[in-house]
PDB file of C-alpha atoms and ligand atoms in Angstrom:
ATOM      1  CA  UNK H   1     -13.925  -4.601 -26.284  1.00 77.00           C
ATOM      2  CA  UNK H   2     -12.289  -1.710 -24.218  1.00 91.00           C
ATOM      3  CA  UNK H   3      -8.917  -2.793 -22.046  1.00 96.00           C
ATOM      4  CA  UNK H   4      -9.576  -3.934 -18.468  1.00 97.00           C
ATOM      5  CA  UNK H   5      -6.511  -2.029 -17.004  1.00 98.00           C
ATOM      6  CA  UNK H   6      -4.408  -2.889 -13.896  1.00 98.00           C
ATOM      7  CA  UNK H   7      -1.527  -0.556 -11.911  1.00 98.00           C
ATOM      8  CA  UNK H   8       0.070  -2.559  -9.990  1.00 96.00           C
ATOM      9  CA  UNK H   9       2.465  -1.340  -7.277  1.00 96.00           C
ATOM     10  CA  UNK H  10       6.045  -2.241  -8.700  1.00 93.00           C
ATOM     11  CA  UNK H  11       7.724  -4.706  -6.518  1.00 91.00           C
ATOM     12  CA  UNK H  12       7.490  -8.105  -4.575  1.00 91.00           C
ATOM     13  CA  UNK H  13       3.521  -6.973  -4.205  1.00 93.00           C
ATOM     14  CA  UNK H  14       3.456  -7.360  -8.319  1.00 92.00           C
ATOM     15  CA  UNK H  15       5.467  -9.999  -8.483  1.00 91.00           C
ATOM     16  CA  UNK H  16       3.228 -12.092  -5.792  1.00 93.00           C
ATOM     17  CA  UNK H  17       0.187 -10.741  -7.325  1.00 94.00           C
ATOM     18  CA  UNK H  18       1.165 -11.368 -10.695  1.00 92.00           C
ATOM     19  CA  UNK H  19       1.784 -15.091  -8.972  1.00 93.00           C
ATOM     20  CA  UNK H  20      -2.276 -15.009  -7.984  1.00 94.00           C
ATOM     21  CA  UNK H  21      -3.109 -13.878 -11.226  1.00 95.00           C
ATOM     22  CA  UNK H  22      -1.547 -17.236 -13.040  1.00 95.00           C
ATOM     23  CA  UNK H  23      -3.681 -18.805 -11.029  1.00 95.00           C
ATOM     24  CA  UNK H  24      -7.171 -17.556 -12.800  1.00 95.00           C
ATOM     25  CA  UNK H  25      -5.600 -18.002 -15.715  1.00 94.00           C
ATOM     26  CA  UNK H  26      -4.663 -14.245 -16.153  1.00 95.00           C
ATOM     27  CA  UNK H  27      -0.604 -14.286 -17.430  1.00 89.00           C
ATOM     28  CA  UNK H  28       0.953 -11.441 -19.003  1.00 82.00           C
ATOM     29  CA  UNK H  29       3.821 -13.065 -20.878  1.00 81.00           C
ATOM     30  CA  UNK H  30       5.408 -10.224 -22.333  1.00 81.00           C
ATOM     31  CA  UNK H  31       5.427  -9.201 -18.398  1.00 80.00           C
ATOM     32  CA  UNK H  32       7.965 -11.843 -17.290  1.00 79.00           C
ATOM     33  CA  UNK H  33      10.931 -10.215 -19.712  1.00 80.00           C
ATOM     34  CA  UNK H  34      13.114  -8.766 -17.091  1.00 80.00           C
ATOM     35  CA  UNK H  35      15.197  -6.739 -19.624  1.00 86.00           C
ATOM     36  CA  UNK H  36      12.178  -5.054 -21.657  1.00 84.00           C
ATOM     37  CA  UNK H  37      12.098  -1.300 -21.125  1.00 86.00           C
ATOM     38  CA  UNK H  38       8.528  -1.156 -21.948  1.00 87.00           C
ATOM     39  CA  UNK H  39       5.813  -0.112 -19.497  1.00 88.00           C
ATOM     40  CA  UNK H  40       2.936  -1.310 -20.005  1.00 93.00           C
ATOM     41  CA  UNK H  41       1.885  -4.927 -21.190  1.00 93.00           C
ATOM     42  CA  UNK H  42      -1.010  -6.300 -23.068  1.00 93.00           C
ATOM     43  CA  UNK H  43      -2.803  -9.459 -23.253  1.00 93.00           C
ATOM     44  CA  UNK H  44      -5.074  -9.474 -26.297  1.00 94.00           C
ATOM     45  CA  UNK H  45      -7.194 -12.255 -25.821  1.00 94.00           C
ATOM     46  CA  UNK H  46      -8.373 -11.641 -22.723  1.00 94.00           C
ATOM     47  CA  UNK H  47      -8.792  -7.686 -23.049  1.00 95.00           C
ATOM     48  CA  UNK H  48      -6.682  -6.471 -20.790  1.00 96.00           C
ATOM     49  CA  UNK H  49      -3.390  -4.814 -19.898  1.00 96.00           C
ATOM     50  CA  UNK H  50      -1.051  -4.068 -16.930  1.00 95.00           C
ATOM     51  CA  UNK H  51       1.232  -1.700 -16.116  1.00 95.00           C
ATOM     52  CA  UNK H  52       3.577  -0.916 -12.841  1.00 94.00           C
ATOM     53  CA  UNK H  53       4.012   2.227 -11.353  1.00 96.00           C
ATOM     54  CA  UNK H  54       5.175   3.630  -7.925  1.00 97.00           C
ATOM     55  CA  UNK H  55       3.444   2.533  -5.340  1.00 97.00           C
ATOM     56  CA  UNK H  56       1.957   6.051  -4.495  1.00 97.00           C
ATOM     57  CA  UNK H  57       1.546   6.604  -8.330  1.00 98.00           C
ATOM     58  CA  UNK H  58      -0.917   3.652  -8.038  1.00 98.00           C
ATOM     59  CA  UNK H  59      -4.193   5.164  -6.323  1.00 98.00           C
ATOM     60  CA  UNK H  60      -3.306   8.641  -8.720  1.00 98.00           C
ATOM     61  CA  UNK H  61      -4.032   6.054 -11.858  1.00 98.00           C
ATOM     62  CA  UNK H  62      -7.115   4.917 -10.286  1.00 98.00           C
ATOM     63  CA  UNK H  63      -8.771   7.647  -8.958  1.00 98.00           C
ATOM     64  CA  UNK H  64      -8.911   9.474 -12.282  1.00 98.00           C
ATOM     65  CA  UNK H  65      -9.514   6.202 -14.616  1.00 98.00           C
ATOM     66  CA  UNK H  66      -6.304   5.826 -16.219  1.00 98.00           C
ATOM     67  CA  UNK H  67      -6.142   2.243 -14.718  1.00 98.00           C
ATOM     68  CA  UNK H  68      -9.714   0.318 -13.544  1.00 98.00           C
ATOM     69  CA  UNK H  69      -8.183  -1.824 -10.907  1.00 98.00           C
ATOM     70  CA  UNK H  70      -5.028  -0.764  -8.653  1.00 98.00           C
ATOM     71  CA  UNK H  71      -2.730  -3.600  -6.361  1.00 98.00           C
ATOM     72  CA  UNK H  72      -1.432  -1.725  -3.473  1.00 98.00           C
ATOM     73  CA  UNK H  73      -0.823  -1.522  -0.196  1.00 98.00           C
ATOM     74  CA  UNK H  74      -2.806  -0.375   2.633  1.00 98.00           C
ATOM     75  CA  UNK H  75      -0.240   2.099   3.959  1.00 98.00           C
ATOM     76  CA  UNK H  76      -0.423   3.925   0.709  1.00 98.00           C
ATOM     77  CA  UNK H  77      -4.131   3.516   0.305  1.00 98.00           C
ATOM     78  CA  UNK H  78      -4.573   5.711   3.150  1.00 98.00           C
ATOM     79  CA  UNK H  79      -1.838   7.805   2.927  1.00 98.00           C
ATOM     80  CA  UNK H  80      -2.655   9.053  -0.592  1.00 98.00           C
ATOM     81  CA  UNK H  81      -6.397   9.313   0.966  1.00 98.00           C
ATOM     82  CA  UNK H  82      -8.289   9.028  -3.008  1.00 98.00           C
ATOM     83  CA  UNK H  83     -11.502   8.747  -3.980  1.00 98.00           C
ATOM     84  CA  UNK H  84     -12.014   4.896  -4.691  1.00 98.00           C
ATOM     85  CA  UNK H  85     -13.448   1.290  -3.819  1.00 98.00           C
ATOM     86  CA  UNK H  86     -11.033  -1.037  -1.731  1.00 98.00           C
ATOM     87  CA  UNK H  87     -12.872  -4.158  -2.794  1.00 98.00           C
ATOM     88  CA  UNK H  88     -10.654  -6.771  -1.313  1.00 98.00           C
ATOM     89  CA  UNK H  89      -7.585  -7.845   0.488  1.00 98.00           C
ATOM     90  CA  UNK H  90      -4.971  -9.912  -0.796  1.00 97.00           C
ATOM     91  CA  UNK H  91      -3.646 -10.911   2.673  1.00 96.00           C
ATOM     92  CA  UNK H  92       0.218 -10.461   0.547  1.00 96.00           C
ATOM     93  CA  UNK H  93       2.858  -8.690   2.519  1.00 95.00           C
ATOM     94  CA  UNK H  94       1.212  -8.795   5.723  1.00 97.00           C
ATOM     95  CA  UNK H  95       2.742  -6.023   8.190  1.00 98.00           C
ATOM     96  CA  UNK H  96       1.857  -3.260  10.926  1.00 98.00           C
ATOM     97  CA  UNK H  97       1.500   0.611  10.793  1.00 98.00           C
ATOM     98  CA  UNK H  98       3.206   1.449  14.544  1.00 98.00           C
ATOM     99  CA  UNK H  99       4.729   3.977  16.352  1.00 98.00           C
ATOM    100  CA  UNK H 100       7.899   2.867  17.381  1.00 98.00           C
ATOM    101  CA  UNK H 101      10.920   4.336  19.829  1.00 98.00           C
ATOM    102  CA  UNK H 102      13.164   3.886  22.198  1.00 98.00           C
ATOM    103  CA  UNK H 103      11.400   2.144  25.848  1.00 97.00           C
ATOM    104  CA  UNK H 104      12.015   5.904  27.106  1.00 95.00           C
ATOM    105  CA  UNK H 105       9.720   7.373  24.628  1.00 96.00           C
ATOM    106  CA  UNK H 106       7.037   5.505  26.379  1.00 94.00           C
ATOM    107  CA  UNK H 107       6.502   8.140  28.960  1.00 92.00           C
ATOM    108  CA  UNK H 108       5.722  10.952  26.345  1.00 92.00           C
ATOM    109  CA  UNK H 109       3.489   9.230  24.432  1.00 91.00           C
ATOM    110  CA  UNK H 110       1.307   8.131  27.856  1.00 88.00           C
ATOM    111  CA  UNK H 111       1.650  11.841  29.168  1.00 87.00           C
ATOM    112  CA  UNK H 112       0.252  13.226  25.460  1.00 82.00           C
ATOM    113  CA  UNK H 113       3.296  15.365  25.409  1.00 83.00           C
ATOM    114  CA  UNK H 114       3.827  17.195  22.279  1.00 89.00           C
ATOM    115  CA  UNK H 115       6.417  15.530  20.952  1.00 95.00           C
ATOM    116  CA  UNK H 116       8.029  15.090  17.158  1.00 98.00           C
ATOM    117  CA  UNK H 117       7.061  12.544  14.845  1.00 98.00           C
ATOM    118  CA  UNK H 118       9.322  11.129  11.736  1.00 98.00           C
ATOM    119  CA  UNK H 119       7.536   9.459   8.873  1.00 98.00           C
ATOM    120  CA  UNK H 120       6.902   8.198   5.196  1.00 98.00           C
ATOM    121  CA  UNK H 121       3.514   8.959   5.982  1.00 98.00           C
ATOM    122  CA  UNK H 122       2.476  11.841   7.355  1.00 98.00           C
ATOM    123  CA  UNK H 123      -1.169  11.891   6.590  1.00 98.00           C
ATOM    124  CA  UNK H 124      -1.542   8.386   8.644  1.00 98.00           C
ATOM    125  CA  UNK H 125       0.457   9.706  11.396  1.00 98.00           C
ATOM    126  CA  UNK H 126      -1.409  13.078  11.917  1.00 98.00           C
ATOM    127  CA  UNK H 127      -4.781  11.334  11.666  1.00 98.00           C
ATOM    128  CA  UNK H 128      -3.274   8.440  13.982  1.00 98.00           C
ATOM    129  CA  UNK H 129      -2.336  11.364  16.978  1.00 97.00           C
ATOM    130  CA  UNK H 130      -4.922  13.660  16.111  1.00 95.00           C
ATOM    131  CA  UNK H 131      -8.236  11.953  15.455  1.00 96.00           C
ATOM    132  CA  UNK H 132      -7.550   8.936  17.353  1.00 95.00           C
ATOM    133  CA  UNK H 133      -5.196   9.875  20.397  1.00 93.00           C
ATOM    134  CA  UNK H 134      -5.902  13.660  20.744  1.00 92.00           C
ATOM    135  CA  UNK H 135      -2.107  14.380  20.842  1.00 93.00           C
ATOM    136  CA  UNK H 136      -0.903  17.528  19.615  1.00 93.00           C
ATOM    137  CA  UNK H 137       2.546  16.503  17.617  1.00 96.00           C
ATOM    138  CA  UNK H 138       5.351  18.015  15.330  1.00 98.00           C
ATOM    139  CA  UNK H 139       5.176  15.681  12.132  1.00 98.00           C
ATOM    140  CA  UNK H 140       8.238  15.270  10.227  1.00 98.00           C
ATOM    141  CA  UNK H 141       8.556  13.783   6.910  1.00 98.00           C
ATOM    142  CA  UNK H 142      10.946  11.706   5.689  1.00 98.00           C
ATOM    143  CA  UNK H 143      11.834   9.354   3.333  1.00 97.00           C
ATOM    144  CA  UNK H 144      13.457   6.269   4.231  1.00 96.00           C
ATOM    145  CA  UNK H 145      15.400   5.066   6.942  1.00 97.00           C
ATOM    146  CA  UNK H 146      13.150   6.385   9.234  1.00 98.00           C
ATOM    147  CA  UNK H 147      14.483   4.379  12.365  1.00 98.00           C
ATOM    148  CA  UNK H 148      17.214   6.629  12.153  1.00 98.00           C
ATOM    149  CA  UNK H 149      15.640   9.662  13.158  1.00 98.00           C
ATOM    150  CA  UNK H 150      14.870   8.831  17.172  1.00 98.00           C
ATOM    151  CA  UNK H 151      18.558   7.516  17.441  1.00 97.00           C
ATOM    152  CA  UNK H 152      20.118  10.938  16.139  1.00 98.00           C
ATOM    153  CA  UNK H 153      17.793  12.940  17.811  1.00 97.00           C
ATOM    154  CA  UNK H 154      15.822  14.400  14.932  1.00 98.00           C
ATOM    155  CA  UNK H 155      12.145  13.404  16.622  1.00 98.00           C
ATOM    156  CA  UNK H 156      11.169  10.792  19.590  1.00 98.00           C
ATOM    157  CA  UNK H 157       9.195   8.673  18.422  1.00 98.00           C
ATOM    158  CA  UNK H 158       8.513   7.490  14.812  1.00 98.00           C
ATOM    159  CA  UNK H 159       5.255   6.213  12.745  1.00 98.00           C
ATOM    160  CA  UNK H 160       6.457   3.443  10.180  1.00 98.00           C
ATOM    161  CA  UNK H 161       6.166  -0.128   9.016  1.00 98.00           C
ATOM    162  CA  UNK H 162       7.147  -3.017  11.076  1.00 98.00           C
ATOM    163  CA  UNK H 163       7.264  -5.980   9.321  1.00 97.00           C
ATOM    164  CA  UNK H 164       9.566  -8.522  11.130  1.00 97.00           C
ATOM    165  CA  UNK H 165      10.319  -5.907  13.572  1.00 97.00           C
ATOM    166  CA  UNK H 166      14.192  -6.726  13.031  1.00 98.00           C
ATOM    167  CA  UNK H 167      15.024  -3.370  12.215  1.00 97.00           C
ATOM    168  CA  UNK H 168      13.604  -1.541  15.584  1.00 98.00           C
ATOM    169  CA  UNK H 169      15.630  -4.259  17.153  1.00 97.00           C
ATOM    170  CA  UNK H 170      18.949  -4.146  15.737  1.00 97.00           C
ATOM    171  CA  UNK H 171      18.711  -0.193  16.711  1.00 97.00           C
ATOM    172  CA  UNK H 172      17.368  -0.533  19.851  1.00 97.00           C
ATOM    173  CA  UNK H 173      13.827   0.429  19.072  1.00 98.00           C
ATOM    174  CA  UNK H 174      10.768  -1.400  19.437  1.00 98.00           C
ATOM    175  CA  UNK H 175       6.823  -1.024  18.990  1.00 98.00           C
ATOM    176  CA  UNK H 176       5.370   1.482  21.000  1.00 98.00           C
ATOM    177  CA  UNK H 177       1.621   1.432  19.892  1.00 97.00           C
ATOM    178  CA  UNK H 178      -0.353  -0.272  16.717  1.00 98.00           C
ATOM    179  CA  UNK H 179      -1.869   2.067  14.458  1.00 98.00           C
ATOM    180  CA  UNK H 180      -3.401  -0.361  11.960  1.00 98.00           C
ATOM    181  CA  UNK H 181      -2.779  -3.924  10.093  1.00 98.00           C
ATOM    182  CA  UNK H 182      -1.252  -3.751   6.812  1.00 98.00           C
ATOM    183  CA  UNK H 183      -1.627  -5.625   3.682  1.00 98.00           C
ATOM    184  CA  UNK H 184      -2.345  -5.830  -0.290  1.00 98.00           C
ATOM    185  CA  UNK H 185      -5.355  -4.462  -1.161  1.00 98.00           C
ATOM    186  CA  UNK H 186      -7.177  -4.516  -4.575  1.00 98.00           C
ATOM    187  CA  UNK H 187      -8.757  -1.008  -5.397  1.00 98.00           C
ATOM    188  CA  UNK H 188     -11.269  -0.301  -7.934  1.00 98.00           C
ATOM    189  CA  UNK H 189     -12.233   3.133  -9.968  1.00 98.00           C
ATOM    190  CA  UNK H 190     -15.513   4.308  -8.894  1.00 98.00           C
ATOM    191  CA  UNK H 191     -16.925   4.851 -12.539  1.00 98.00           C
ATOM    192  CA  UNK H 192     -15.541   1.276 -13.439  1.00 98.00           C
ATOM    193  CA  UNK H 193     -17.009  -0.317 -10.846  1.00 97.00           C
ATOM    194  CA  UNK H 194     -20.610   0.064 -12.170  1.00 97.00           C
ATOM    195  CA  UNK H 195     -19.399   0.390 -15.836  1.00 96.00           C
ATOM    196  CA  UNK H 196     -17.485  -2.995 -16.077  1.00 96.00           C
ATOM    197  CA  UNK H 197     -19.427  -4.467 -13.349  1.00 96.00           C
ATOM    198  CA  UNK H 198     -19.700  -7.772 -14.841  1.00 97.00           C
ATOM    199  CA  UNK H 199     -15.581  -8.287 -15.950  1.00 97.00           C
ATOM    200  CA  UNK H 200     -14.888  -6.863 -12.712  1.00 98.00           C
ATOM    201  CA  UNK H 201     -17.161  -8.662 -10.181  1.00 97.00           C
ATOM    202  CA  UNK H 202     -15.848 -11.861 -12.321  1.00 97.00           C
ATOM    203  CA  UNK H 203     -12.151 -11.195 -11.816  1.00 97.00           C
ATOM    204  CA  UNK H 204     -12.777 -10.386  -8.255  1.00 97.00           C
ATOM    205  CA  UNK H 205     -15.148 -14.336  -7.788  1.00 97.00           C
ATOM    206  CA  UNK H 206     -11.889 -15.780  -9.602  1.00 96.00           C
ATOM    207  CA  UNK H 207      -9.450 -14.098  -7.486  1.00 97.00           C
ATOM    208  CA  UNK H 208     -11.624 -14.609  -4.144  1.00 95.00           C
ATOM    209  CA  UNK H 209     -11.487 -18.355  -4.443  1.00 95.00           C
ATOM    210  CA  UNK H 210      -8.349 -18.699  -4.630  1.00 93.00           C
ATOM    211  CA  UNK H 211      -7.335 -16.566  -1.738  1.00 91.00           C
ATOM    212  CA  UNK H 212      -9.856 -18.874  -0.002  1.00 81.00           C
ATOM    213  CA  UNK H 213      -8.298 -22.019  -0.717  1.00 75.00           C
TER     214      UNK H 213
HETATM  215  C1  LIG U 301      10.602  -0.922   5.683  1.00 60.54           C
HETATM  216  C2  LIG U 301      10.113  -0.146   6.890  1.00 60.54           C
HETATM  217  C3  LIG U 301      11.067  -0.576   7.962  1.00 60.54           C
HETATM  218  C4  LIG U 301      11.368  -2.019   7.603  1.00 60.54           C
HETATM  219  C5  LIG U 301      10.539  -2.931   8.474  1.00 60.54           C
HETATM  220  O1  LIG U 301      11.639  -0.219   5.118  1.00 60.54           O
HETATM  221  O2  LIG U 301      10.121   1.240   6.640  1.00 60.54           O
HETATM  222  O3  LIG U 301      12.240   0.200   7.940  1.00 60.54           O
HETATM  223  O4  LIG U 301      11.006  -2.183   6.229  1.00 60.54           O
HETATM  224  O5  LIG U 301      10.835  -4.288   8.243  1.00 60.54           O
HETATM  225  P1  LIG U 301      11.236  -5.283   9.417  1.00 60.54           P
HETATM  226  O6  LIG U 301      10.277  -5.075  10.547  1.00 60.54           O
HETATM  227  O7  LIG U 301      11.082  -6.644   8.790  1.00 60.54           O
HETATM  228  O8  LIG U 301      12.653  -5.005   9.814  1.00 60.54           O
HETATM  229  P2  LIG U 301      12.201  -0.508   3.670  1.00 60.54           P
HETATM  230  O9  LIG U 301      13.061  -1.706   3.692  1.00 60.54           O
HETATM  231  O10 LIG U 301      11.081  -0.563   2.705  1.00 60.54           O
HETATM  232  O11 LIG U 301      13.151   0.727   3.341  1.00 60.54           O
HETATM  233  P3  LIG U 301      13.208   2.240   3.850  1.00 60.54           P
HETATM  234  O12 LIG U 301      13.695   2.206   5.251  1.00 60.54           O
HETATM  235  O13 LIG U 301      14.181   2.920   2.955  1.00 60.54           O
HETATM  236  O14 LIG U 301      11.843   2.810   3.745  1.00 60.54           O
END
């Protein structure tokens, strides 16, 4: 029988998901060694193996088949923008896409002034101003430590993930506008979808009723 094979999005979202997994009876023992080197983990008896890659690695592996089913975020779902099935959502690491700034900031975004934007995700933040808001902006990618950018002056506003929203607050920032809901998402090849139809509708039943409970 040919692998079943999962990316999973290295990090708290594997480790939780990994957590879900045990639950359907789906363990990956060889998984749990902290110290291993290796990448990518089999389990023979059920016909399937895992592997953990960066989180915008993730929908790259899935798009082109290397891996049948991806665990990832939301935020990188559509910032990577691939061809694939989200099938469901995890409700793990539950969060918000916002624009965020200082109160002052306010006034530019109301007044659709063109104004500069600093982000992990560009592609969400240019389809956030331009499709959705009709605001002409200056987009300027970063990559981490984004709430630092409206405080030095490098942009006014900033599009980023708020979780607890302790961060905005212990830099004097705060939500500005709501782009979207976050959370972990399982995403599906296209081709796998209808070619291991059966595994993969029964791993998704399995996983479904446990969310629900
Ligand atoms: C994320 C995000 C915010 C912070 C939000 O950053 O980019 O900075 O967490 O969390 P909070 O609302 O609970 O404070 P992360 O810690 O991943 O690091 P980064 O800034 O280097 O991207």
């Amino acid at each position: 029988m040919r692998y079943l094979t999962f990316a999973m999005a290295k990090g708290r979202l594997a480790k939780d998901s990994l957590k879900l997994f045990e639950q359907i009876g789906i363990t990956c023992e060889e998984m749990k060694d902290k110290d291993t080197r290796k990448l990518i983990f089999t389990n023979e008896e059920l016909g399937m193996r895992f592997f953990l890659a960066k989180p915008s690695d993730v929908p790259t592996y899935v798009e082109y088949g290397a891996a049948d089913i991806g665990i990832v975020g939301k935020d990188t779902i559509l910032e990577e923008g691939r061809n694939l099935y989200e099938v469901m959502d995890l409700g793990l690491g539950k969060c918000r896409m916002c624009v965020c700034g200082p109160e002052s900031a306010k006034e530019l975004l109301s007044r659709n002034e063109i104004i500069r934007v600093a982000t992990k995700y560009p592609n969400i933040a240019k389809d956030y101003f331009t499709n959705k808001k009709n605001q002409t902006v200056e987009i300027i990618k970063l990559n981490g430590s984004v709430e630092l950018a409206p405080i030095v002056g490098l942009s006014e506003v900033i599009v980023d993930i708020v979780e607890t929203g302790s961060t905005l607050k212990e830099n004097g920032l705060m939500v500005l506008e709501e782009v979207c809901p976050l959370s972990a998402r399982v995403v599906v090849n296209q081709v796998s979808l209808r070619m291991q139809h059966e595994r993969i509708r029964d791993f998704l039943t399995k996983l479904g009723s446990v969310l629900n409970n």
